[in-house]
PDB file of C-alpha atoms and ligand atoms in Angstrom:
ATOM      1  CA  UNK C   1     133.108 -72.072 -37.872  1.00  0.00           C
ATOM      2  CA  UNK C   2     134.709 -68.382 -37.424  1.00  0.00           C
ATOM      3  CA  UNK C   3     131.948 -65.699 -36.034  1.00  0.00           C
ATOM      4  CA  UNK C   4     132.950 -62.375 -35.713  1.00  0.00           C
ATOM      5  CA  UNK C   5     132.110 -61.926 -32.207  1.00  0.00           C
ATOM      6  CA  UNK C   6     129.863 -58.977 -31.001  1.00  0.00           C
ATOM      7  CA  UNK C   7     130.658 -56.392 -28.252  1.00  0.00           C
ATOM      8  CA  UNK C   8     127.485 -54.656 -27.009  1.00  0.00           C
ATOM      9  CA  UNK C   9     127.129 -52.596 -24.282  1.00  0.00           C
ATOM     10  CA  UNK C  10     123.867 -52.329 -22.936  1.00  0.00           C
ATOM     11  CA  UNK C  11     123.658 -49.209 -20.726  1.00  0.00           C
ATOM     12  CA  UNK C  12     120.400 -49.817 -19.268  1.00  0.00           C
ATOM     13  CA  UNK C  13     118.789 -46.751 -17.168  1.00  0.00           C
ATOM     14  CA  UNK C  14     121.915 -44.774 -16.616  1.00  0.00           C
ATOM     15  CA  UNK C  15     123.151 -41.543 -18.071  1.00  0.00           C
ATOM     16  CA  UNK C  16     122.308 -38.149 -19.193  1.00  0.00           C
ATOM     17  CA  UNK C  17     122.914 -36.360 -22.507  1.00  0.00           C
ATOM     18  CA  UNK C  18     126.341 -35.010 -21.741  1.00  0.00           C
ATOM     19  CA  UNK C  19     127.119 -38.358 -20.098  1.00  0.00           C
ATOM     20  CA  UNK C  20     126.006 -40.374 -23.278  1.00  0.00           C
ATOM     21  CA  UNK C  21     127.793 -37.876 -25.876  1.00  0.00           C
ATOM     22  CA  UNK C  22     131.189 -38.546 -24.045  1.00  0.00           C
ATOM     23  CA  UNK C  23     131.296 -42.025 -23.741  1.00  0.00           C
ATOM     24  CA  UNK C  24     129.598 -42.594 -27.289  1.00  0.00           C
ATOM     25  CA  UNK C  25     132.469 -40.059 -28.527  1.00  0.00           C
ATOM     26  CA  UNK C  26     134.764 -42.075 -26.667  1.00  0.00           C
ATOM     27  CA  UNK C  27     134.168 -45.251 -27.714  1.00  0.00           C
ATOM     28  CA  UNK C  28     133.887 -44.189 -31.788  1.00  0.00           C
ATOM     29  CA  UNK C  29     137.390 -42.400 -31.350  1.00  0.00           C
ATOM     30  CA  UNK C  30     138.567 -45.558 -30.593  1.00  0.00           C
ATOM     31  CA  UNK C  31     137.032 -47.771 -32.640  1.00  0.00           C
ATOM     32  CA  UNK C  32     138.072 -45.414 -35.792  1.00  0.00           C
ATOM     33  CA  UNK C  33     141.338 -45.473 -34.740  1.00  0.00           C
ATOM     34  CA  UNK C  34     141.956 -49.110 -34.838  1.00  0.00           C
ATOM     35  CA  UNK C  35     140.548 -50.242 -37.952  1.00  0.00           C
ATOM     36  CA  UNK C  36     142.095 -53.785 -37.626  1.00  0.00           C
ATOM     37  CA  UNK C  37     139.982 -54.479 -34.476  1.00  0.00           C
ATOM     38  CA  UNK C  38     139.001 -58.069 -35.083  1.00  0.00           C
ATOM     39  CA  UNK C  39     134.955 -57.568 -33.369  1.00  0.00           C
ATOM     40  CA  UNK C  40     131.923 -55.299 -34.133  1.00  0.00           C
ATOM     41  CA  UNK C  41     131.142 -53.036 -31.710  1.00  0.00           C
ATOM     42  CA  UNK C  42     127.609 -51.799 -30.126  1.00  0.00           C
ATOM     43  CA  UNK C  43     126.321 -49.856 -27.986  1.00  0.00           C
ATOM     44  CA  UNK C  44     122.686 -49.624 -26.555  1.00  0.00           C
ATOM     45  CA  UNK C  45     121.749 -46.365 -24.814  1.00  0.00           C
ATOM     46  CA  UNK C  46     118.272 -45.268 -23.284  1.00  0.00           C
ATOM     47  CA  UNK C  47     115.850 -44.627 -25.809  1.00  0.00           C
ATOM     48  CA  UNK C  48     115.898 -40.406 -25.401  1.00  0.00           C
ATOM     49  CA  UNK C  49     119.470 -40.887 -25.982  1.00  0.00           C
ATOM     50  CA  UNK C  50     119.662 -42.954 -29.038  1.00  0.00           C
ATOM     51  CA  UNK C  51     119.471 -39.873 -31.656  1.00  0.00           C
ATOM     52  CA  UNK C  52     122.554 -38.364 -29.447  1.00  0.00           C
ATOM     53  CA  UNK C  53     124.375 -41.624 -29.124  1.00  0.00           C
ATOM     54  CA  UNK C  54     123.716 -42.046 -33.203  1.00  0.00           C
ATOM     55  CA  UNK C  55     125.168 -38.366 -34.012  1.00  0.00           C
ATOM     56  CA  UNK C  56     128.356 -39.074 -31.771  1.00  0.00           C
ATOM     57  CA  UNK C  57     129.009 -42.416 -33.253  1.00  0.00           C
ATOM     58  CA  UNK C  58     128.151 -41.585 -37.527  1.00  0.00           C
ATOM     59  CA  UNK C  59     130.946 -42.306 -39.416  1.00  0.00           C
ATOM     60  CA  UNK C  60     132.868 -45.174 -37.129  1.00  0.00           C
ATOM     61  CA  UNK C  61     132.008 -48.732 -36.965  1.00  0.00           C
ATOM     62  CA  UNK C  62     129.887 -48.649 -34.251  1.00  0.00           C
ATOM     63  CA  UNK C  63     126.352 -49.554 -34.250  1.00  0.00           C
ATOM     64  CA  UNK C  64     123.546 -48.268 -32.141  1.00  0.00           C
ATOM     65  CA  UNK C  65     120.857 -50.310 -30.788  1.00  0.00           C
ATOM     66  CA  UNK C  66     117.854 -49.827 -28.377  1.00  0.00           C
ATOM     67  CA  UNK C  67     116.725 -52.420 -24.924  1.00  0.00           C
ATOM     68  CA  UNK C  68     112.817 -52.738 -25.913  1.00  0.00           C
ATOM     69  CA  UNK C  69     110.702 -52.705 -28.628  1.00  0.00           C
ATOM     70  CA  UNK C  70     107.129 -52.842 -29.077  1.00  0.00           C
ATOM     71  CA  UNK C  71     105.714 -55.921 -31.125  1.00  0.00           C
ATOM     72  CA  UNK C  72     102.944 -53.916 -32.976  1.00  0.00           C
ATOM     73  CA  UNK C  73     104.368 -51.262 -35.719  1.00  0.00           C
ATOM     74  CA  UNK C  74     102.418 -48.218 -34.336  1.00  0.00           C
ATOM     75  CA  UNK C  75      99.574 -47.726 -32.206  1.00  0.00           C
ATOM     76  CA  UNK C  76      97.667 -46.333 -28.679  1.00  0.00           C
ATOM     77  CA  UNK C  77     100.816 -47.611 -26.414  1.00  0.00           C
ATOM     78  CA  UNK C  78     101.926 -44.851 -24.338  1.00  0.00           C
ATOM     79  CA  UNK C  79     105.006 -44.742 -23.523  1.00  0.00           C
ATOM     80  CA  UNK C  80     106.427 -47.673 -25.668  1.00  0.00           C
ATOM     81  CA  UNK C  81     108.502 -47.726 -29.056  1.00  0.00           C
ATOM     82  CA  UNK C  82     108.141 -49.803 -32.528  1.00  0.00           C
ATOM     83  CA  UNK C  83     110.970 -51.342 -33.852  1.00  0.00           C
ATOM     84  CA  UNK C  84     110.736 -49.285 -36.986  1.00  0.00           C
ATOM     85  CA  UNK C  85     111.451 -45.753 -35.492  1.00  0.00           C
ATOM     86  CA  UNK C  86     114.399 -47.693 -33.688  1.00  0.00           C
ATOM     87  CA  UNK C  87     115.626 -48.034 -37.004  1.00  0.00           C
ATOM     88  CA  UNK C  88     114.798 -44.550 -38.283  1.00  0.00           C
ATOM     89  CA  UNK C  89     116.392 -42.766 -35.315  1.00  0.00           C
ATOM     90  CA  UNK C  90     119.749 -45.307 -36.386  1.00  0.00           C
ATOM     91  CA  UNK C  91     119.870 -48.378 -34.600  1.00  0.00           C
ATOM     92  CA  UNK C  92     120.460 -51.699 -36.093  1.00  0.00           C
ATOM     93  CA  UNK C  93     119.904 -53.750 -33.578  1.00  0.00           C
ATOM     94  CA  UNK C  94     117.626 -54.260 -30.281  1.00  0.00           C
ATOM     95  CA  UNK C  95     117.961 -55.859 -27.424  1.00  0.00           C
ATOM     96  CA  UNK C  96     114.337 -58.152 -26.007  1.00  0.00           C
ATOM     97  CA  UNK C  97     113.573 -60.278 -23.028  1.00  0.00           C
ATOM     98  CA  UNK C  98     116.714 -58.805 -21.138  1.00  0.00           C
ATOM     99  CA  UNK C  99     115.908 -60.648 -17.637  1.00  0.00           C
ATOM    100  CA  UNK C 100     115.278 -57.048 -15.791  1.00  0.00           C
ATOM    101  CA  UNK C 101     112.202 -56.360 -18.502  1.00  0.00           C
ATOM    102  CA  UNK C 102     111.202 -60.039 -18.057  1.00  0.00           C
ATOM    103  CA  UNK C 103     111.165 -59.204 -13.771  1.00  0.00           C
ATOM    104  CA  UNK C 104     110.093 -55.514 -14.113  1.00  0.00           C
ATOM    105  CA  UNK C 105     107.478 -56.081 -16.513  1.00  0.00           C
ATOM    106  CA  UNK C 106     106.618 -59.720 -16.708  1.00  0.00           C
ATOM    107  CA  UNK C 107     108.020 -60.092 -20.011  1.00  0.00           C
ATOM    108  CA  UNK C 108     106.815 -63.958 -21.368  1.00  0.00           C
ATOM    109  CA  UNK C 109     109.080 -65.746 -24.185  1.00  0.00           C
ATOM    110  CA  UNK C 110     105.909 -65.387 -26.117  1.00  0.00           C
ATOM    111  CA  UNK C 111     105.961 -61.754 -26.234  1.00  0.00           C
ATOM    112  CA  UNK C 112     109.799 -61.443 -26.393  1.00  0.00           C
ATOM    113  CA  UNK C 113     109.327 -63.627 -30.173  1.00  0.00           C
ATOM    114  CA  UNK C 114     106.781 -60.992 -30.648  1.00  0.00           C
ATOM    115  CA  UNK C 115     108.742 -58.294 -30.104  1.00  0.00           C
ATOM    116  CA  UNK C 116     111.612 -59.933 -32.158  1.00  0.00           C
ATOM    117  CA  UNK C 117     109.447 -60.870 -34.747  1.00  0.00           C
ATOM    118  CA  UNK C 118     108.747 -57.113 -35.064  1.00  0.00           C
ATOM    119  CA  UNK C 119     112.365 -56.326 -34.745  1.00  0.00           C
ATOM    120  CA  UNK C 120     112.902 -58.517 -37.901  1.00  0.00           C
ATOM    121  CA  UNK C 121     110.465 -57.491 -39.658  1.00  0.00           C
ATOM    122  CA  UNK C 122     111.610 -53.968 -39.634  1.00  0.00           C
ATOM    123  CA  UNK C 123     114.706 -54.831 -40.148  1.00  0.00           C
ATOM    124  CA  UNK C 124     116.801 -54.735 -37.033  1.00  0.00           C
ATOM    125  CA  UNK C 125     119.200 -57.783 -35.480  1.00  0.00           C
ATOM    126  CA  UNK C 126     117.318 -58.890 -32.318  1.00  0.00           C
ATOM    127  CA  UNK C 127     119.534 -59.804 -29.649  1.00  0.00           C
ATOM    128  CA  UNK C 128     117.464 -61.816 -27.599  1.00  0.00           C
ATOM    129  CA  UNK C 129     118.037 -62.814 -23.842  1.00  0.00           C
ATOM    130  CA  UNK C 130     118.132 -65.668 -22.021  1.00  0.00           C
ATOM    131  CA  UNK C 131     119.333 -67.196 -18.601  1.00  0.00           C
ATOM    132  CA  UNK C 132     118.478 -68.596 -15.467  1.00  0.00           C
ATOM    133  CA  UNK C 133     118.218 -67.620 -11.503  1.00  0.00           C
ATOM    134  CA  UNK C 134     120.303 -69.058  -8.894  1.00  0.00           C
ATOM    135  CA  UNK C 135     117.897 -71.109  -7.486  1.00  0.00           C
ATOM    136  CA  UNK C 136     116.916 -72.475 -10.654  1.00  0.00           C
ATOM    137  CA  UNK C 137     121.123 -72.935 -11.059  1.00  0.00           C
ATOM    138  CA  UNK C 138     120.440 -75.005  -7.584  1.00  0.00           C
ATOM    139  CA  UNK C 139     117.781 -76.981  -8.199  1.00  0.00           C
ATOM    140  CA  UNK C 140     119.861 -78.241 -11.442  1.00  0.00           C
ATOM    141  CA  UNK C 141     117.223 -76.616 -14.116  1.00  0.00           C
ATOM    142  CA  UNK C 142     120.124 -74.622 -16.430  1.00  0.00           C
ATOM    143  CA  UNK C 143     120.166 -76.005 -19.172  1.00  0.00           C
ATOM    144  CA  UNK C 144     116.188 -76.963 -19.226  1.00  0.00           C
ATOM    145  CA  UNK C 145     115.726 -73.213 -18.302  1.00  0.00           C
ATOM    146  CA  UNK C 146     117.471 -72.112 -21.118  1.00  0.00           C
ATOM    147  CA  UNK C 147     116.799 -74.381 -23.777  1.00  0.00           C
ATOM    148  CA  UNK C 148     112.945 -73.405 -23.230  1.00  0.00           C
ATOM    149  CA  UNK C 149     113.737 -69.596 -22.778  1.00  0.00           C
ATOM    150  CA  UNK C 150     115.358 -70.116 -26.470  1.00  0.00           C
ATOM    151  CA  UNK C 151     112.415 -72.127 -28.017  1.00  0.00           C
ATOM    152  CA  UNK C 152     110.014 -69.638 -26.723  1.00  0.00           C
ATOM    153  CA  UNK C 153     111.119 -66.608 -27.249  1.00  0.00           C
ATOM    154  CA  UNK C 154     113.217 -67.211 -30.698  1.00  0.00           C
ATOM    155  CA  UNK C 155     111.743 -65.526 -33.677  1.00  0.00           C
ATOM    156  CA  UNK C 156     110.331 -67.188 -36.697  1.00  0.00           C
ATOM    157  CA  UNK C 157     112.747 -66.382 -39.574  1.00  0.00           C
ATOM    158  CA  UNK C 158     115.609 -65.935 -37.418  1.00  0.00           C
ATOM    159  CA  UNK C 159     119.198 -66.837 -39.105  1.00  0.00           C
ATOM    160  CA  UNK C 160     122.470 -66.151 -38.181  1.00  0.00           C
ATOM    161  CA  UNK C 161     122.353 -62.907 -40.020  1.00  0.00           C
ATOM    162  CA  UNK C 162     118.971 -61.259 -38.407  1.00  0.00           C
ATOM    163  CA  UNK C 163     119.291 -62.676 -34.266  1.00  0.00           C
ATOM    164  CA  UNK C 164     122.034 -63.177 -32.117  1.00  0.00           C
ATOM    165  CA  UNK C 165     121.287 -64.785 -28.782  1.00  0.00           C
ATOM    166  CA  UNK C 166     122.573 -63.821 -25.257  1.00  0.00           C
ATOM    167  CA  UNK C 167     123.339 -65.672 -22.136  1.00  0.00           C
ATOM    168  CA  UNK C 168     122.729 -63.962 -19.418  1.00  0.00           C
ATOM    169  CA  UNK C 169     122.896 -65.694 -15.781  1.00  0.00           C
ATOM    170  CA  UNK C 170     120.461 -63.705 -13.500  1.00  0.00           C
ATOM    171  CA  UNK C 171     123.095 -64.519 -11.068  1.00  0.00           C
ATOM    172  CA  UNK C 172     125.641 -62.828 -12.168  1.00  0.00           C
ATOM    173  CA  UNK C 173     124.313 -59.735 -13.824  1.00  0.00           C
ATOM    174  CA  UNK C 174     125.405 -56.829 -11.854  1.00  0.00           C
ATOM    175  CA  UNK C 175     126.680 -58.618  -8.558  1.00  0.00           C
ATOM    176  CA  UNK C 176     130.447 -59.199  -9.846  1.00  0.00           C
ATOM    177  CA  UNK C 177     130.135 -63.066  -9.686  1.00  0.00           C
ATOM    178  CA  UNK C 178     130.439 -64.165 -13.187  1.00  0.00           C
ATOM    179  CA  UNK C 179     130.272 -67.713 -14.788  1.00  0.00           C
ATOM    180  CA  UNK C 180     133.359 -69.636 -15.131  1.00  0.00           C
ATOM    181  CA  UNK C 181     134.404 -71.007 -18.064  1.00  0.00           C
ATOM    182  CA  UNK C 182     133.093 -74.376 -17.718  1.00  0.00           C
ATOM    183  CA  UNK C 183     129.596 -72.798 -16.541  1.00  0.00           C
ATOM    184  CA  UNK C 184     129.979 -70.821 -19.815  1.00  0.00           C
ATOM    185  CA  UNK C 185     130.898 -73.343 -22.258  1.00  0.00           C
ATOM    186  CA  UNK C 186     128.464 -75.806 -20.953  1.00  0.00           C
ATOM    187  CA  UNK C 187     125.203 -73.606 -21.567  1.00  0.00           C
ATOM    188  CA  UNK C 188     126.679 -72.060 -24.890  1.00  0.00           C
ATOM    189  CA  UNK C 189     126.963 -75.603 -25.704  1.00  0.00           C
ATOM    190  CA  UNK C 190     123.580 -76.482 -25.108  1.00  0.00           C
ATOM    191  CA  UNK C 191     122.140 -73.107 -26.775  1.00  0.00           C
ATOM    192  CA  UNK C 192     123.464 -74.181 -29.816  1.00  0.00           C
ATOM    193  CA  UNK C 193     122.706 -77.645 -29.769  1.00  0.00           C
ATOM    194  CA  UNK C 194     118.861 -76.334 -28.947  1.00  0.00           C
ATOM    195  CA  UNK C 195     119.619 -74.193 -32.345  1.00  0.00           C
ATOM    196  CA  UNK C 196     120.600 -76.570 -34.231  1.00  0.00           C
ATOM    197  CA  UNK C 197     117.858 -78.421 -34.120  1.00  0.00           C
ATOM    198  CA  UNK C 198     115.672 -75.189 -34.531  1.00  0.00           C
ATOM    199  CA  UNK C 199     117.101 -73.616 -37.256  1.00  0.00           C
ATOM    200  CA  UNK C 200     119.430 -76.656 -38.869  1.00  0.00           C
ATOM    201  CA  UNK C 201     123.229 -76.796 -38.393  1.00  0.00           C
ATOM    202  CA  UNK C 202     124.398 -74.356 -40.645  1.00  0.00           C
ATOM    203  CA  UNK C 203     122.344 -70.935 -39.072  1.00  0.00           C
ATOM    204  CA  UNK C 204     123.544 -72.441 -35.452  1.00  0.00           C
ATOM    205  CA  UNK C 205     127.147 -72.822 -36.514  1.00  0.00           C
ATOM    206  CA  UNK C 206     126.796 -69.270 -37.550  1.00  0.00           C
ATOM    207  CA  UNK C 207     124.641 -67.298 -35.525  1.00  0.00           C
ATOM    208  CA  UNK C 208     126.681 -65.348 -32.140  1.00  0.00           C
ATOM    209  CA  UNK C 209     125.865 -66.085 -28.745  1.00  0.00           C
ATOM    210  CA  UNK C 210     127.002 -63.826 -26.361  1.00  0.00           C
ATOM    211  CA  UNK C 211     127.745 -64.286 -22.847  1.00  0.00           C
ATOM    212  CA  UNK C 212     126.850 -61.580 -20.583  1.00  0.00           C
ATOM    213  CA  UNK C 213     126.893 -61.280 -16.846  1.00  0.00           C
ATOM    214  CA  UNK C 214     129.702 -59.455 -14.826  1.00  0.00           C
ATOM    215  CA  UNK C 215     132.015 -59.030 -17.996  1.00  0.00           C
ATOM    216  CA  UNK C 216     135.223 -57.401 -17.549  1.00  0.00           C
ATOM    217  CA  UNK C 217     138.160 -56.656 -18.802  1.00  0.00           C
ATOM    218  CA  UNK C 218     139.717 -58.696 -16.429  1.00  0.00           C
ATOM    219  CA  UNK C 219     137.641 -61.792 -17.160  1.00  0.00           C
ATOM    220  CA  UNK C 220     136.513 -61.270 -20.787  1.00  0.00           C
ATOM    221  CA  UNK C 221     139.647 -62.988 -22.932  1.00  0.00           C
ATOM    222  CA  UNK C 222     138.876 -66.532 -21.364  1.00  0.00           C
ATOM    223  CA  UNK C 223     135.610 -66.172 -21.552  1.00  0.00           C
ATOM    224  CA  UNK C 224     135.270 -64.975 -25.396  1.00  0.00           C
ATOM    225  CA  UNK C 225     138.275 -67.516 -26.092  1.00  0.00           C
ATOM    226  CA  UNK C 226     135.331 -70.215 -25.602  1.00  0.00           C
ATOM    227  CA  UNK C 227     134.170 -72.415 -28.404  1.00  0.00           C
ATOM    228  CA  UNK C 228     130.924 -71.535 -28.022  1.00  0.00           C
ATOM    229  CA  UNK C 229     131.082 -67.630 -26.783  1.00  0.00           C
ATOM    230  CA  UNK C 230     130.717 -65.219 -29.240  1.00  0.00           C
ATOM    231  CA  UNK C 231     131.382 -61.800 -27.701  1.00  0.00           C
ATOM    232  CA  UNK C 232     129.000 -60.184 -24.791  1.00  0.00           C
ATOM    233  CA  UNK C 233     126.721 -58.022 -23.685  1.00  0.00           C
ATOM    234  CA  UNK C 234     128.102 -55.643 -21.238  1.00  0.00           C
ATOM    235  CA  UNK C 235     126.481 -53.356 -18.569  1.00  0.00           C
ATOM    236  CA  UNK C 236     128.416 -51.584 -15.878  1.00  0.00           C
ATOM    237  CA  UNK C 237     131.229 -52.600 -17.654  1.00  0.00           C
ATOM    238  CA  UNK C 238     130.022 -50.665 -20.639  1.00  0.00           C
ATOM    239  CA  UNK C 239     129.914 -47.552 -19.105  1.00  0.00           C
ATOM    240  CA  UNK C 240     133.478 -46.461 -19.139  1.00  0.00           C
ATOM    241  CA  UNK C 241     135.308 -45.863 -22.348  1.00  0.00           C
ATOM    242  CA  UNK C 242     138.657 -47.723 -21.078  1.00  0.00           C
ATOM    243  CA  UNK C 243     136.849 -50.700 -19.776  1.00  0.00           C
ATOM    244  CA  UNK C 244     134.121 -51.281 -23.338  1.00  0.00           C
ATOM    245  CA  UNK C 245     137.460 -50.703 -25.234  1.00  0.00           C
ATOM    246  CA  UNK C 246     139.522 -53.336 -23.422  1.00  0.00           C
ATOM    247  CA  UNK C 247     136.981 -55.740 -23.402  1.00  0.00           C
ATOM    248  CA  UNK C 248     136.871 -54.767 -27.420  1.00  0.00           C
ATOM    249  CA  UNK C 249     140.312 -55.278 -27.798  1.00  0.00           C
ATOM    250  CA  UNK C 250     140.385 -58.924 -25.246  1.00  0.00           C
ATOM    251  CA  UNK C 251     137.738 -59.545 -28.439  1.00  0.00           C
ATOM    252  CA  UNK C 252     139.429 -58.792 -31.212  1.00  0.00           C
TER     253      UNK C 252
HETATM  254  P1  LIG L   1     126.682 -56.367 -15.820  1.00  0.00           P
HETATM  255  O1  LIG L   1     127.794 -56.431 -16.865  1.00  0.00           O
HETATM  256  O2  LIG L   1     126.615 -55.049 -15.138  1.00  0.00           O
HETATM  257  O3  LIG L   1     126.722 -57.549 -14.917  1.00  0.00           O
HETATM  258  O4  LIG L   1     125.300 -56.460 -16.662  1.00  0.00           O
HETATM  259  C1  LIG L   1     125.133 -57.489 -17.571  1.00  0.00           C
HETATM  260  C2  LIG L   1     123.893 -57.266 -18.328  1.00  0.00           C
HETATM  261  O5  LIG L   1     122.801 -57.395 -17.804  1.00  0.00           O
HETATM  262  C3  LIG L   1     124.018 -56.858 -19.733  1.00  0.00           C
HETATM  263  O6  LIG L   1     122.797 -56.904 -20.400  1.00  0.00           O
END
């Protein structure tokens, strides 16, 4: 089963406008200039920065995409965003129940399916997080951990076209330990053999799971070469044009 794999960068909290222009400006130069490149690109800036990040990149192949929606279309929820003006401002996809919202705000798989299902419905590709601590690594929960994040927090409707899962081990996001291969390959397994059973065997063999987690481009060939590893969702990695592009090109 051949998946184009996906390369998202997820910036989190970091940058300003000049900042975001640069590396956005960056990263489409590139990206236009190799038109061969064999993966899709994305990047996922703050939300004040997603109109910037959307001007800079118009007219490459790379897509925009936000960390958070809100499940309801509009409403009184200060300070929070709908899916649907994610896609009006350009994004196509969104990132939900990224472990650092499910710490810093008690995000539940319930209301990350909310929030996808929102993301659906308006018609962005929900890239939607799982992964477990260290201590529940220790204690031997992974793949139980995971397998539950998926069946709680995937969205009704989802197909390989509309959600795209990623692994992310709370362990290794941001510390520079990342999962081996075998660590890899054994949840991606295990993700997909959850999904096939929730949305049959043809949207699993399809649908991209990412591994995120410490990805660089010194790790990121053997970890994309994986059956089961789709591309991945990269933070400080993703900040620095040379770095996103040769973790694009170990992709592609
Ligand atoms: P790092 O690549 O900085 O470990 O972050 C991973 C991550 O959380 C991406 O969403």
């Amino acid at each position: 089963m051949s998946r184009i794999p996906l390369i998202a960068g997820n910036w989190k909290m970091n940058g300003l406008v000049a900042d975001a222009t640069a590396l956005a400006q960056g990263i489409a130069a590139k990206a236009k200039a190799a038109p061969a490149l064999g993966c899709q690109l994305l990047i996922c800036p703050p939300f004040p920065l997603l109109g910037v990040a959307a001007t800079a990149v118009a007219g490459s192949p790379v897509a925009v995409g936000g960390q958070d929606c809100h499940a309801k279309v509009s409403g009184a929820h200060t300070g929070d965003t709908s899916a649907s003006l994610l896609k009006d401002v350009g994004c196509s996809y969104v990132i939900l129940g990224h472990s650092e919202r499910r710490t810093d705000h008690a995000e539940t798989d319930s209301q990350v399916k909310a929030k996808a299902e929102a993301a659906l419905a308006a018609g962005l590709v929900a890239i939607v997080c799982i992964g477990e601590t260290l201590a529940q690594r220790d204690a031997g929960q992974t793949i139980e951990v995971n397998t539950s994040q998926l069946r709680g927090s995937l969205p009704a409707g989802a197909n390989a076209e509309n959600t795209v899962i990623a692994y992310e081990p709370v362990w290794a996001i941001g510390t520079g330990r990342v999962a081996t291969p075998d660590q890899a390959q054994e949840v991606h397994a295990a993700i997909r053999a959850e999904l096939i059973k929730l949305i049959g065997a043809d949207e699993a063999g399809k649908m991209r799971i990412l591994y995120g987690g410490s990805m660089k481009p010194d790790n990121a060939a053997q970890l994309i070469a994986l059956p089961d590893v789709d591309g991945g969702l990269i933070g400080g990695a993703s900040l620095k044009v040379d770095d996103f592009w040769a973790i694009a090109q170990a992709a592609g």
